[in-house]
Amino acid sequence: MKRIVGLLVLALLAVLPVPAQAQQTKQYVADAKTKIDVMGEWAHPDDDTSFIGPCGVWHQLYGVKCGVIMVTRGEGGGNAAGTELGPDLGLRRENEDRVAHYRSGTIDIFNLDRIDFFYNQSAPLTQYFWDEQETLRRVTRVIRETQPEVYIGFTPTLAAGHGNHQQAGRLIWEGVLAAADPTMFPEQLKGPHALSTWQVKKVFSGGSTAGTGGTTTSANCTTGFTPSGLDPVAGVWTGYNSPYSWPAGNSQGQTAGTPKIWQQVSDEGRSAYPTQSRVMYKGVSVPACPRFGMTESFVPFQPNSSPAAGRDDAILFGATRPDPGGLPLGTLEYLTFSRFYNVAGEPFQATLHLRGKLAKGNVQLTVPAGWTVDGPKPVKAGPSADVTFTVTPAANATVDQNAKISALYTTEKHATGYTDNVVRIVSAAEGRFQRWGNWLEYDQWLAKTAPQADRLGRSQAIQSMGIGQTIDVPVVVHNWSAKQQTGAVSLDLPSNFTVDANNKPYDVAPDADVTVTFKLTNTDATLPAQQNVTIPIRTATGSETLTLTLVPTTVIPQATPVVDGKAEPGEYPGPTLDLGRIWQGASTCTGVDDCGVSSTGEGNTAKVSWSDDALYFFIHIRDDYQSYAVTPAECVGHWQADSVEILLDPRGNASQSLKDTANTFKLGIFPFTQSGGPCWERDADNHQGYSSGALDTGNAPGVQVASTAQWVGSNQTTVPHAYAGGGYDLEVKIPMADLPAAVDPSHLGLNITPYDNDNTSAPGTTTLRHIDMSTRLGWSALGSVQSDPYRWGIATLPGYTPPAGRPTTPAPPDVSNPNLNGALSPQTIAQSARNGVPISGRVPTDDLKIQYAALDGNAVQLVTSSKGSGTARAFLTSGELGAIPVWTTSCTSDPAPDYGFTPCAITDGATPPWSPDMSGHLVKQTSRQVTRGVQHWTIPLTAAQRQQLTDRGHLLVSYETTNNEVQAFDIRIA
């Protein structure tokens, strides 16, 4: 049992950790304050909102306790609600996430304090910034401390998009493995705070939920559901009434005092992130049936063909609730295979593993039609059994497809335990495009770290090339069979492509590879409307499809521009680049004079020249509505107002080096500000941060910008917001010395992406907002192109040679804003003191003791003693700290615990002030360096501060040793 007790200290109720050794048994067991039944894991606050409704239902109906591991607090994102950045933004975003989940009973959110940096699509880049092993160590500690039975979160595949999301998904698979492995982080298993290994029972990470049947109109909503894939699917109905009621006067017209359904609570929580451009939810929700696809299970469960699988608690079977088959709770049952990739007609082994109080019985496997398997086979009574079968796929088994194998353990008393798993049938000689970059790295992760995740699929075949160019297309042929394989590889070419040979032969030994390489030429003269084309790669019995992105190309000539906002004759003799292609946000374009195109055909364009080791850009933007004008402090997050971003990959290989935009230069330019002229910043690149004005961080010296845009003088929509002349021009100088490496004049990655924001005022108001409602355009325009340098255009610079000595390897990236240390978060400290899980999943300590704490006149007196050295921080707070409201509302009967989620007027939904006192909940804070011995603290208070503490006042103390160990205390001020 673990470790929180009440202690009376001079009329103060103190909640203090008890040393683990006082209650430590040989086998660590999480107590009720620490135990989590269903754990979710995500990268950023607001990634986890699909969890709200299901956890509310599970908590209310089945007593389940949900928790969330949050790897970052989102400090690297934009802020549409205030000026907080870095740690200050992390504090605000942590609260938003707690508010979103609080009503569902999910009050434990374990922030790991990893740095949140820019949007990217590289798990390796995320590992670089997150310190991969330390993050896994923290995940493992949280799992071992809280002992969750079910684990839910992102897919680890590249389909997760954001590299932070990919890595968060990987941490699910890695964390489940590490928590159960005594050789992983063994220091957590010994000493005064010793934990035990822990086996998570079910994993839902990347599973498919597609299928037919089921319902959204009644309880047990997955009844009758048939998955279209092979992953078992569990669902939960969110139409149940929650404990929260509609307040009088609500804008939705719902009867006062009637309950909100859980889907309403979920949708309100999903919107509770104003910093991330979300607005107050003002709709009326209808019931839904959120579903989760299971990708790994170590316990018996119900197949979707079983009526019990349709129940709203089916996800809990075998984990927190006994499986309906009748095996005792705690029984482990799972299938493994001698190999995942198999060839038609060739046998492999399948082993059913059973652990627990096993009764005598037998096991039988079910395999696809036409396959063969031996058995049934007996199971003896005892604590464990491993039963192995020989399975042979049918000679005509379909290739490039997963196949399900299930096992049924039946005891003599007719209790049953079902489980299943999948293998994949591949062609004997499989030809795959040779992976590179993030795709190669992901396949290596599967093979070395998490082979069970192979069921989710390997990486896609992806490549890019400039129009009119020739590239190599290497195809690796692997022999999965036991016999020599010979044959030929061929490519199915779309129009406007040629190849050096129609097919090429291979001859490959068992379990070996050979590579054949085609020379592929694109014959397009202009960039096609559809930049992605598909090229099937075929061998004798299998195929895969290469997705090839065609990108624009240009030549940048030498000239001598002057940065004055005008393109004079001779300054830009090169070709005109079309910036009028939309890659995101097409639905927000309005009328013919918006989003880069006018009724006369005039659109967004650019011309580029180089001179004296600098690049020059003349950019013309067609726009009919001038967006919000930023302040100097808001001259970051360019997507939240009208802007243009210039993207430069100096070596043209940032994607190949696994650093993506961290090896590039990206300049976001606001054409006007509230100060009148333009401002600019670097974002999501090698050295992001402010780049102009008083806040300039020195990351873009020598950049010059001239803009013809003139601010209309108001952020009110009551004045005209048309641009004079129907748009604006930018002229920009970028010294090539500012780029993270020397430019390769034969292959400079280049893109230019305008962002168009129009009327962003909230309904019923006339004030424009600093909020992302943008349409995004570009020269090379594909979804998420801002994060994919390989999809940028290609430029050459005839006659240019970089100065001697300029490095060709980019410097380590600098993300500028640091992350929040959990020891500085009152909400995190309070949680750690309550549940005993150390701040950030770090190593716990008992070095600090609180000997005395009292409110004495207009001061708090505090006496501490320490066994060593470190930093102690004290926070005085008032009111409900677990969920500080994020919206204002005119409803007068919307008290806690509903926390102002309901509007009673169209103008409701503004954001209350947050900084510097957490909306009035942070009364005072102080810190001191602690050395061995006794310390006397006096924390002076004003009369107003003392009065604040009468409303549920708390003294929160965090302590960090010089070895990065942590401790937390929560003392109630009566």
PDB file of N, CA, C and O in Angstrom, residues 788-845:
ATOM      1  N   ASP A 788       7.404  19.532 -44.149  1.00  0.00           N
ATOM      2  CA  ASP A 788       7.996  18.491 -45.001  1.00  0.00           C
ATOM      3  C   ASP A 788       8.923  19.108 -46.039  1.00  0.00           C
ATOM      4  O   ASP A 788       8.521  19.374 -47.173  1.00  0.00           O
ATOM      5  N   PRO A 789      10.180  19.347 -45.702  1.00  0.00           N
ATOM      6  CA  PRO A 789      11.075  19.970 -46.690  1.00  0.00           C
ATOM      7  C   PRO A 789      11.200  19.195 -47.995  1.00  0.00           C
ATOM      8  O   PRO A 789      11.449  19.798 -49.041  1.00  0.00           O
ATOM      9  N   TYR A 790      11.022  17.876 -47.968  1.00  0.00           N
ATOM     10  CA  TYR A 790      11.148  17.112 -49.209  1.00  0.00           C
ATOM     11  C   TYR A 790      10.035  17.441 -50.195  1.00  0.00           C
ATOM     12  O   TYR A 790      10.129  17.118 -51.378  1.00  0.00           O
ATOM     13  N   ARG A 791       8.974  18.094 -49.713  1.00  0.00           N
ATOM     14  CA  ARG A 791       7.865  18.491 -50.582  1.00  0.00           C
ATOM     15  C   ARG A 791       7.954  19.952 -51.011  1.00  0.00           C
ATOM     16  O   ARG A 791       7.035  20.454 -51.653  1.00  0.00           O
ATOM     17  N   TRP A 792       9.005  20.652 -50.618  1.00  0.00           N
ATOM     18  CA  TRP A 792       9.187  22.022 -51.073  1.00  0.00           C
ATOM     19  C   TRP A 792       9.707  22.006 -52.509  1.00  0.00           C
ATOM     20  O   TRP A 792      10.157  20.972 -53.023  1.00  0.00           O
ATOM     21  N   GLY A 793       9.619  23.137 -53.147  1.00  0.00           N
ATOM     22  CA  GLY A 793      10.174  23.239 -54.493  1.00  0.00           C
ATOM     23  C   GLY A 793      11.695  23.200 -54.471  1.00  0.00           C
ATOM     24  O   GLY A 793      12.332  23.255 -53.408  1.00  0.00           O
ATOM     25  N   ILE A 794      12.262  23.099 -55.654  1.00  0.00           N
ATOM     26  CA  ILE A 794      13.716  23.008 -55.808  1.00  0.00           C
ATOM     27  C   ILE A 794      14.189  24.202 -56.624  1.00  0.00           C
ATOM     28  O   ILE A 794      13.661  24.483 -57.706  1.00  0.00           O
ATOM     29  N   ALA A 795      15.189  24.916 -56.105  1.00  0.00           N
ATOM     30  CA  ALA A 795      15.757  26.073 -56.800  1.00  0.00           C
ATOM     31  C   ALA A 795      17.245  25.859 -57.031  1.00  0.00           C
ATOM     32  O   ALA A 795      17.937  25.257 -56.205  1.00  0.00           O
ATOM     33  N   THR A 796      17.716  26.366 -58.147  1.00  0.00           N
ATOM     34  CA  THR A 796      19.153  26.395 -58.424  1.00  0.00           C
ATOM     35  C   THR A 796      19.604  27.846 -58.525  1.00  0.00           C
ATOM     36  O   THR A 796      18.832  28.732 -58.898  1.00  0.00           O
ATOM     37  N   LEU A 797      20.869  28.096 -58.179  1.00  0.00           N
ATOM     38  CA  LEU A 797      21.427  29.451 -58.191  1.00  0.00           C
ATOM     39  C   LEU A 797      22.656  29.474 -59.096  1.00  0.00           C
ATOM     40  O   LEU A 797      23.797  29.349 -58.629  1.00  0.00           O
ATOM     41  N   PRO A 798      22.500  29.591 -60.407  1.00  0.00           N
ATOM     42  CA  PRO A 798      23.660  29.602 -61.309  1.00  0.00           C
ATOM     43  C   PRO A 798      24.640  30.722 -60.945  1.00  0.00           C
ATOM     44  O   PRO A 798      24.235  31.863 -60.707  1.00  0.00           O
ATOM     45  N   GLY A 799      25.915  30.367 -60.860  1.00  0.00           N
ATOM     46  CA  GLY A 799      26.950  31.355 -60.586  1.00  0.00           C
ATOM     47  C   GLY A 799      27.224  31.608 -59.128  1.00  0.00           C
ATOM     48  O   GLY A 799      28.181  32.310 -58.792  1.00  0.00           O
ATOM     49  N   TYR A 800      26.430  31.050 -58.237  1.00  0.00           N
ATOM     50  CA  TYR A 800      26.633  31.315 -56.812  1.00  0.00           C
ATOM     51  C   TYR A 800      27.533  30.254 -56.202  1.00  0.00           C
ATOM     52  O   TYR A 800      27.366  29.056 -56.448  1.00  0.00           O
ATOM     53  N   THR A 801      28.499  30.699 -55.383  1.00  0.00           N
ATOM     54  CA  THR A 801      29.357  29.811 -54.609  1.00  0.00           C
ATOM     55  C   THR A 801      29.376  30.299 -53.172  1.00  0.00           C
ATOM     56  O   THR A 801      29.637  31.482 -52.920  1.00  0.00           O
ATOM     57  N   PRO A 802      29.062  29.441 -52.208  1.00  0.00           N
ATOM     58  CA  PRO A 802      29.081  29.873 -50.807  1.00  0.00           C
ATOM     59  C   PRO A 802      30.487  30.301 -50.391  1.00  0.00           C
ATOM     60  O   PRO A 802      31.484  29.790 -50.928  1.00  0.00           O
ATOM     61  N   PRO A 803      30.589  31.223 -49.441  1.00  0.00           N
ATOM     62  CA  PRO A 803      31.919  31.624 -48.947  1.00  0.00           C
ATOM     63  C   PRO A 803      32.673  30.427 -48.379  1.00  0.00           C
ATOM     64  O   PRO A 803      32.079  29.525 -47.791  1.00  0.00           O
ATOM     65  N   ALA A 804      33.978  30.433 -48.556  1.00  0.00           N
ATOM     66  CA  ALA A 804      34.808  29.349 -48.041  1.00  0.00           C
ATOM     67  C   ALA A 804      34.667  29.265 -46.526  1.00  0.00           C
ATOM     68  O   ALA A 804      34.629  30.285 -45.832  1.00  0.00           O
ATOM     69  N   GLY A 805      34.565  28.054 -46.035  1.00  0.00           N
ATOM     70  CA  GLY A 805      34.506  27.851 -44.600  1.00  0.00           C
ATOM     71  C   GLY A 805      33.115  27.843 -44.012  1.00  0.00           C
ATOM     72  O   GLY A 805      32.947  27.501 -42.832  1.00  0.00           O
ATOM     73  N   ARG A 806      32.110  28.203 -44.780  1.00  0.00           N
ATOM     74  CA  ARG A 806      30.755  28.156 -44.244  1.00  0.00           C
ATOM     75  C   ARG A 806      30.360  26.694 -44.081  1.00  0.00           C
ATOM     76  O   ARG A 806      30.461  25.906 -45.015  1.00  0.00           O
ATOM     77  N   PRO A 807      29.900  26.292 -42.915  1.00  0.00           N
ATOM     78  CA  PRO A 807      29.645  24.860 -42.671  1.00  0.00           C
ATOM     79  C   PRO A 807      28.520  24.327 -43.546  1.00  0.00           C
ATOM     80  O   PRO A 807      27.544  25.023 -43.836  1.00  0.00           O
ATOM     81  N   THR A 808      28.656  23.073 -43.934  1.00  0.00           N
ATOM     82  CA  THR A 808      27.604  22.401 -44.701  1.00  0.00           C
ATOM     83  C   THR A 808      26.705  21.561 -43.806  1.00  0.00           C
ATOM     84  O   THR A 808      25.708  21.022 -44.276  1.00  0.00           O
ATOM     85  N   THR A 809      27.046  21.473 -42.524  1.00  0.00           N
ATOM     86  CA  THR A 809      26.213  20.760 -41.553  1.00  0.00           C
ATOM     87  C   THR A 809      25.549  21.771 -40.641  1.00  0.00           C
ATOM     88  O   THR A 809      26.232  22.584 -40.011  1.00  0.00           O
ATOM     89  N   PRO A 810      24.229  21.765 -40.550  1.00  0.00           N
ATOM     90  CA  PRO A 810      23.541  22.744 -39.701  1.00  0.00           C
ATOM     91  C   PRO A 810      23.916  22.613 -38.234  1.00  0.00           C
ATOM     92  O   PRO A 810      24.230  21.520 -37.739  1.00  0.00           O
ATOM     93  N   ALA A 811      23.877  23.739 -37.532  1.00  0.00           N
ATOM     94  CA  ALA A 811      24.112  23.739 -36.091  1.00  0.00           C
ATOM     95  C   ALA A 811      22.956  23.040 -35.382  1.00  0.00           C
ATOM     96  O   ALA A 811      21.860  22.920 -35.939  1.00  0.00           O
ATOM     97  N   PRO A 812      23.158  22.575 -34.143  1.00  0.00           N
ATOM     98  CA  PRO A 812      22.031  21.992 -33.381  1.00  0.00           C
ATOM     99  C   PRO A 812      20.887  22.984 -33.292  1.00  0.00           C
ATOM    100  O   PRO A 812      21.096  24.183 -33.093  1.00  0.00           O
ATOM    101  N   PRO A 813      19.656  22.518 -33.409  1.00  0.00           N
ATOM    102  CA  PRO A 813      18.516  23.436 -33.415  1.00  0.00           C
ATOM    103  C   PRO A 813      18.274  24.076 -32.054  1.00  0.00           C
ATOM    104  O   PRO A 813      18.555  23.489 -31.016  1.00  0.00           O
ATOM    105  N   ASP A 814      17.734  25.288 -32.092  1.00  0.00           N
ATOM    106  CA  ASP A 814      17.398  26.058 -30.900  1.00  0.00           C
ATOM    107  C   ASP A 814      15.919  26.395 -30.985  1.00  0.00           C
ATOM    108  O   ASP A 814      15.492  27.146 -31.860  1.00  0.00           O
ATOM    109  N   VAL A 815      15.115  25.839 -30.059  1.00  0.00           N
ATOM    110  CA  VAL A 815      13.669  26.073 -30.123  1.00  0.00           C
ATOM    111  C   VAL A 815      13.242  27.283 -29.305  1.00  0.00           C
ATOM    112  O   VAL A 815      12.056  27.604 -29.254  1.00  0.00           O
ATOM    113  N   SER A 816      14.174  27.946 -28.643  1.00  0.00           N
ATOM    114  CA  SER A 816      13.929  29.236 -28.004  1.00  0.00           C
ATOM    115  C   SER A 816      13.150  29.120 -26.706  1.00  0.00           C
ATOM    116  O   SER A 816      13.663  29.437 -25.648  1.00  0.00           O
ATOM    117  N   ASN A 817      11.887  28.697 -26.752  1.00  0.00           N
ATOM    118  CA  ASN A 817      11.068  28.678 -25.544  1.00  0.00           C
ATOM    119  C   ASN A 817      11.307  27.406 -24.742  1.00  0.00           C
ATOM    120  O   ASN A 817      11.141  26.304 -25.259  1.00  0.00           O
ATOM    121  N   PRO A 818      11.663  27.513 -23.446  1.00  0.00           N
ATOM    122  CA  PRO A 818      11.827  26.305 -22.635  1.00  0.00           C
ATOM    123  C   PRO A 818      10.479  25.755 -22.197  1.00  0.00           C
ATOM    124  O   PRO A 818       9.446  26.411 -22.309  1.00  0.00           O
ATOM    125  N   ASN A 819      10.507  24.532 -21.673  1.00  0.00           N
ATOM    126  CA  ASN A 819       9.287  23.917 -21.161  1.00  0.00           C
ATOM    127  C   ASN A 819       9.133  24.227 -19.674  1.00  0.00           C
ATOM    128  O   ASN A 819      10.078  24.641 -19.000  1.00  0.00           O
ATOM    129  N   LEU A 820       7.923  24.019 -19.166  1.00  0.00           N
ATOM    130  CA  LEU A 820       7.635  24.272 -17.760  1.00  0.00           C
ATOM    131  C   LEU A 820       8.126  23.112 -16.899  1.00  0.00           C
ATOM    132  O   LEU A 820       7.846  21.951 -17.197  1.00  0.00           O
ATOM    133  N   ASN A 821       8.836  23.430 -15.850  1.00  0.00           N
ATOM    134  CA  ASN A 821       9.237  22.458 -14.841  1.00  0.00           C
ATOM    135  C   ASN A 821       8.043  22.226 -13.921  1.00  0.00           C
ATOM    136  O   ASN A 821       7.486  23.163 -13.340  1.00  0.00           O
ATOM    137  N   GLY A 822       7.614  20.977 -13.756  1.00  0.00           N
ATOM    138  CA  GLY A 822       6.449  20.672 -12.939  1.00  0.00           C
ATOM    139  C   GLY A 822       6.566  21.149 -11.500  1.00  0.00           C
ATOM    140  O   GLY A 822       5.549  21.364 -10.829  1.00  0.00           O
ATOM    141  N   ALA A 823       7.786  21.319 -11.009  1.00  0.00           N
ATOM    142  CA  ALA A 823       7.964  21.835  -9.657  1.00  0.00           C
ATOM    143  C   ALA A 823       7.549  23.296  -9.546  1.00  0.00           C
ATOM    144  O   ALA A 823       7.511  23.842  -8.442  1.00  0.00           O
ATOM    145  N   LEU A 824       7.239  23.938 -10.669  1.00  0.00           N
ATOM    146  CA  LEU A 824       6.751  25.314 -10.694  1.00  0.00           C
ATOM    147  C   LEU A 824       5.264  25.394 -11.000  1.00  0.00           C
ATOM    148  O   LEU A 824       4.740  26.491 -11.202  1.00  0.00           O
ATOM    149  N   SER A 825       4.587  24.249 -11.049  1.00  0.00           N
ATOM    150  CA  SER A 825       3.154  24.222 -11.335  1.00  0.00           C
ATOM    151  C   SER A 825       2.378  23.863 -10.081  1.00  0.00           C
ATOM    152  O   SER A 825       2.449  22.724  -9.605  1.00  0.00           O
ATOM    153  N   PRO A 826       1.619  24.808  -9.531  1.00  0.00           N
ATOM    154  CA  PRO A 826       0.825  24.475  -8.337  1.00  0.00           C
ATOM    155  C   PRO A 826      -0.115  23.294  -8.554  1.00  0.00           C
ATOM    156  O   PRO A 826      -0.300  22.473  -7.646  1.00  0.00           O
ATOM    157  N   GLN A 827      -0.723  23.188  -9.734  1.00  0.00           N
ATOM    158  CA  GLN A 827      -1.638  22.079  -9.969  1.00  0.00           C
ATOM    159  C   GLN A 827      -0.908  20.739  -9.964  1.00  0.00           C
ATOM    160  O   GLN A 827      -1.413  19.744  -9.434  1.00  0.00           O
ATOM    161  N   THR A 828       0.276  20.706 -10.537  1.00  0.00           N
ATOM    162  CA  THR A 828       1.067  19.472 -10.537  1.00  0.00           C
ATOM    163  C   THR A 828       1.526  19.117  -9.128  1.00  0.00           C
ATOM    164  O   THR A 828       1.492  17.946  -8.727  1.00  0.00           O
ATOM    165  N   ILE A 829       1.959  20.112  -8.364  1.00  0.00           N
ATOM    166  CA  ILE A 829       2.421  19.860  -6.998  1.00  0.00           C
ATOM    167  C   ILE A 829       1.283  19.293  -6.154  1.00  0.00           C
ATOM    168  O   ILE A 829       1.453  18.315  -5.416  1.00  0.00           O
ATOM    169  N   ALA A 830       0.098  19.911  -6.277  1.00  0.00           N
ATOM    170  CA  ALA A 830      -1.047  19.434  -5.500  1.00  0.00           C
ATOM    171  C   ALA A 830      -1.389  17.996  -5.848  1.00  0.00           C
ATOM    172  O   ALA A 830      -1.696  17.180  -4.967  1.00  0.00           O
ATOM    173  N   GLN A 831      -1.327  17.656  -7.116  1.00  0.00           N
ATOM    174  CA  GLN A 831      -1.633  16.282  -7.527  1.00  0.00           C
ATOM    175  C   GLN A 831      -0.602  15.309  -6.976  1.00  0.00           C
ATOM    176  O   GLN A 831      -0.942  14.238  -6.464  1.00  0.00           O
ATOM    177  N   SER A 832       0.671  15.664  -7.075  1.00  0.00           N
ATOM    178  CA  SER A 832       1.723  14.766  -6.594  1.00  0.00           C
ATOM    179  C   SER A 832       1.610  14.535  -5.100  1.00  0.00           C
ATOM    180  O   SER A 832       1.784  13.411  -4.607  1.00  0.00           O
ATOM    181  N   ALA A 833       1.288  15.606  -4.355  1.00  0.00           N
ATOM    182  CA  ALA A 833       1.125  15.448  -2.910  1.00  0.00           C
ATOM    183  C   ALA A 833      -0.065  14.554  -2.577  1.00  0.00           C
ATOM    184  O   ALA A 833      -0.043  13.808  -1.591  1.00  0.00           O
ATOM    185  N   ARG A 834      -1.091  14.605  -3.411  1.00  0.00           N
ATOM    186  CA  ARG A 834      -2.298  13.824  -3.157  1.00  0.00           C
ATOM    187  C   ARG A 834      -2.122  12.353  -3.497  1.00  0.00           C
ATOM    188  O   ARG A 834      -2.514  11.465  -2.746  1.00  0.00           O
ATOM    189  N   ASN A 835      -1.535  12.052  -4.685  1.00  0.00           N
ATOM    190  CA  ASN A 835      -1.501  10.649  -5.106  1.00  0.00           C
ATOM    191  C   ASN A 835      -0.134   9.988  -4.933  1.00  0.00           C
ATOM    192  O   ASN A 835       0.001   8.790  -5.176  1.00  0.00           O
ATOM    193  N   GLY A 836       0.878  10.747  -4.546  1.00  0.00           N
ATOM    194  CA  GLY A 836       2.172  10.148  -4.251  1.00  0.00           C
ATOM    195  C   GLY A 836       3.039   9.853  -5.446  1.00  0.00           C
ATOM    196  O   GLY A 836       4.165   9.386  -5.289  1.00  0.00           O
ATOM    197  N   VAL A 837       2.560  10.103  -6.672  1.00  0.00           N
ATOM    198  CA  VAL A 837       3.389   9.890  -7.863  1.00  0.00           C
ATOM    199  C   VAL A 837       4.303  11.099  -8.010  1.00  0.00           C
ATOM    200  O   VAL A 837       3.820  12.234  -8.063  1.00  0.00           O
ATOM    201  N   PRO A 838       5.611  10.914  -8.068  1.00  0.00           N
ATOM    202  CA  PRO A 838       6.508  12.078  -8.061  1.00  0.00           C
ATOM    203  C   PRO A 838       6.303  12.985  -9.263  1.00  0.00           C
ATOM    204  O   PRO A 838       5.921  12.542 -10.343  1.00  0.00           O
ATOM    205  N   ILE A 839       6.544  14.255  -9.048  1.00  0.00           N
ATOM    206  CA  ILE A 839       6.409  15.276 -10.079  1.00  0.00           C
ATOM    207  C   ILE A 839       7.154  14.834 -11.335  1.00  0.00           C
ATOM    208  O   ILE A 839       8.317  14.427 -11.285  1.00  0.00           O
ATOM    209  N   SER A 840       6.469  14.886 -12.464  1.00  0.00           N
ATOM    210  CA  SER A 840       7.049  14.607 -13.784  1.00  0.00           C
ATOM    211  C   SER A 840       7.511  13.177 -13.963  1.00  0.00           C
ATOM    212  O   SER A 840       8.194  12.876 -14.944  1.00  0.00           O
ATOM    213  N   GLY A 841       7.163  12.286 -13.039  1.00  0.00           N
ATOM    214  CA  GLY A 841       7.660  10.921 -13.134  1.00  0.00           C
ATOM    215  C   GLY A 841       9.139  10.810 -12.825  1.00  0.00           C
ATOM    216  O   GLY A 841       9.788   9.827 -13.211  1.00  0.00           O
ATOM    217  N   ARG A 842       9.659  11.822 -12.118  1.00  0.00           N
ATOM    218  CA  ARG A 842      11.083  11.817 -11.763  1.00  0.00           C
ATOM    219  C   ARG A 842      11.328  10.960 -10.513  1.00  0.00           C
ATOM    220  O   ARG A 842      10.425  10.345  -9.957  1.00  0.00           O
ATOM    221  N   VAL A 843      12.571  10.911 -10.070  1.00  0.00           N
ATOM    222  CA  VAL A 843      12.942  10.084  -8.925  1.00  0.00           C
ATOM    223  C   VAL A 843      12.470  10.777  -7.644  1.00  0.00           C
ATOM    224  O   VAL A 843      12.746  11.962  -7.433  1.00  0.00           O
ATOM    225  N   PRO A 844      11.771  10.062  -6.767  1.00  0.00           N
ATOM    226  CA  PRO A 844      11.278  10.686  -5.540  1.00  0.00           C
ATOM    227  C   PRO A 844      12.357  10.769  -4.463  1.00  0.00           C
ATOM    228  O   PRO A 844      13.345  10.039  -4.484  1.00  0.00           O
ATOM    229  N   THR A 845      12.138  11.682  -3.524  1.00  0.00           N
ATOM    230  CA  THR A 845      13.014  11.784  -2.363  1.00  0.00           C
ATOM    231  C   THR A 845      12.166  12.062  -1.130  1.00  0.00           C
ATOM    232  O   THR A 845      11.034  12.554  -1.241  1.00  0.00           O
TER     233      THR A 845
END
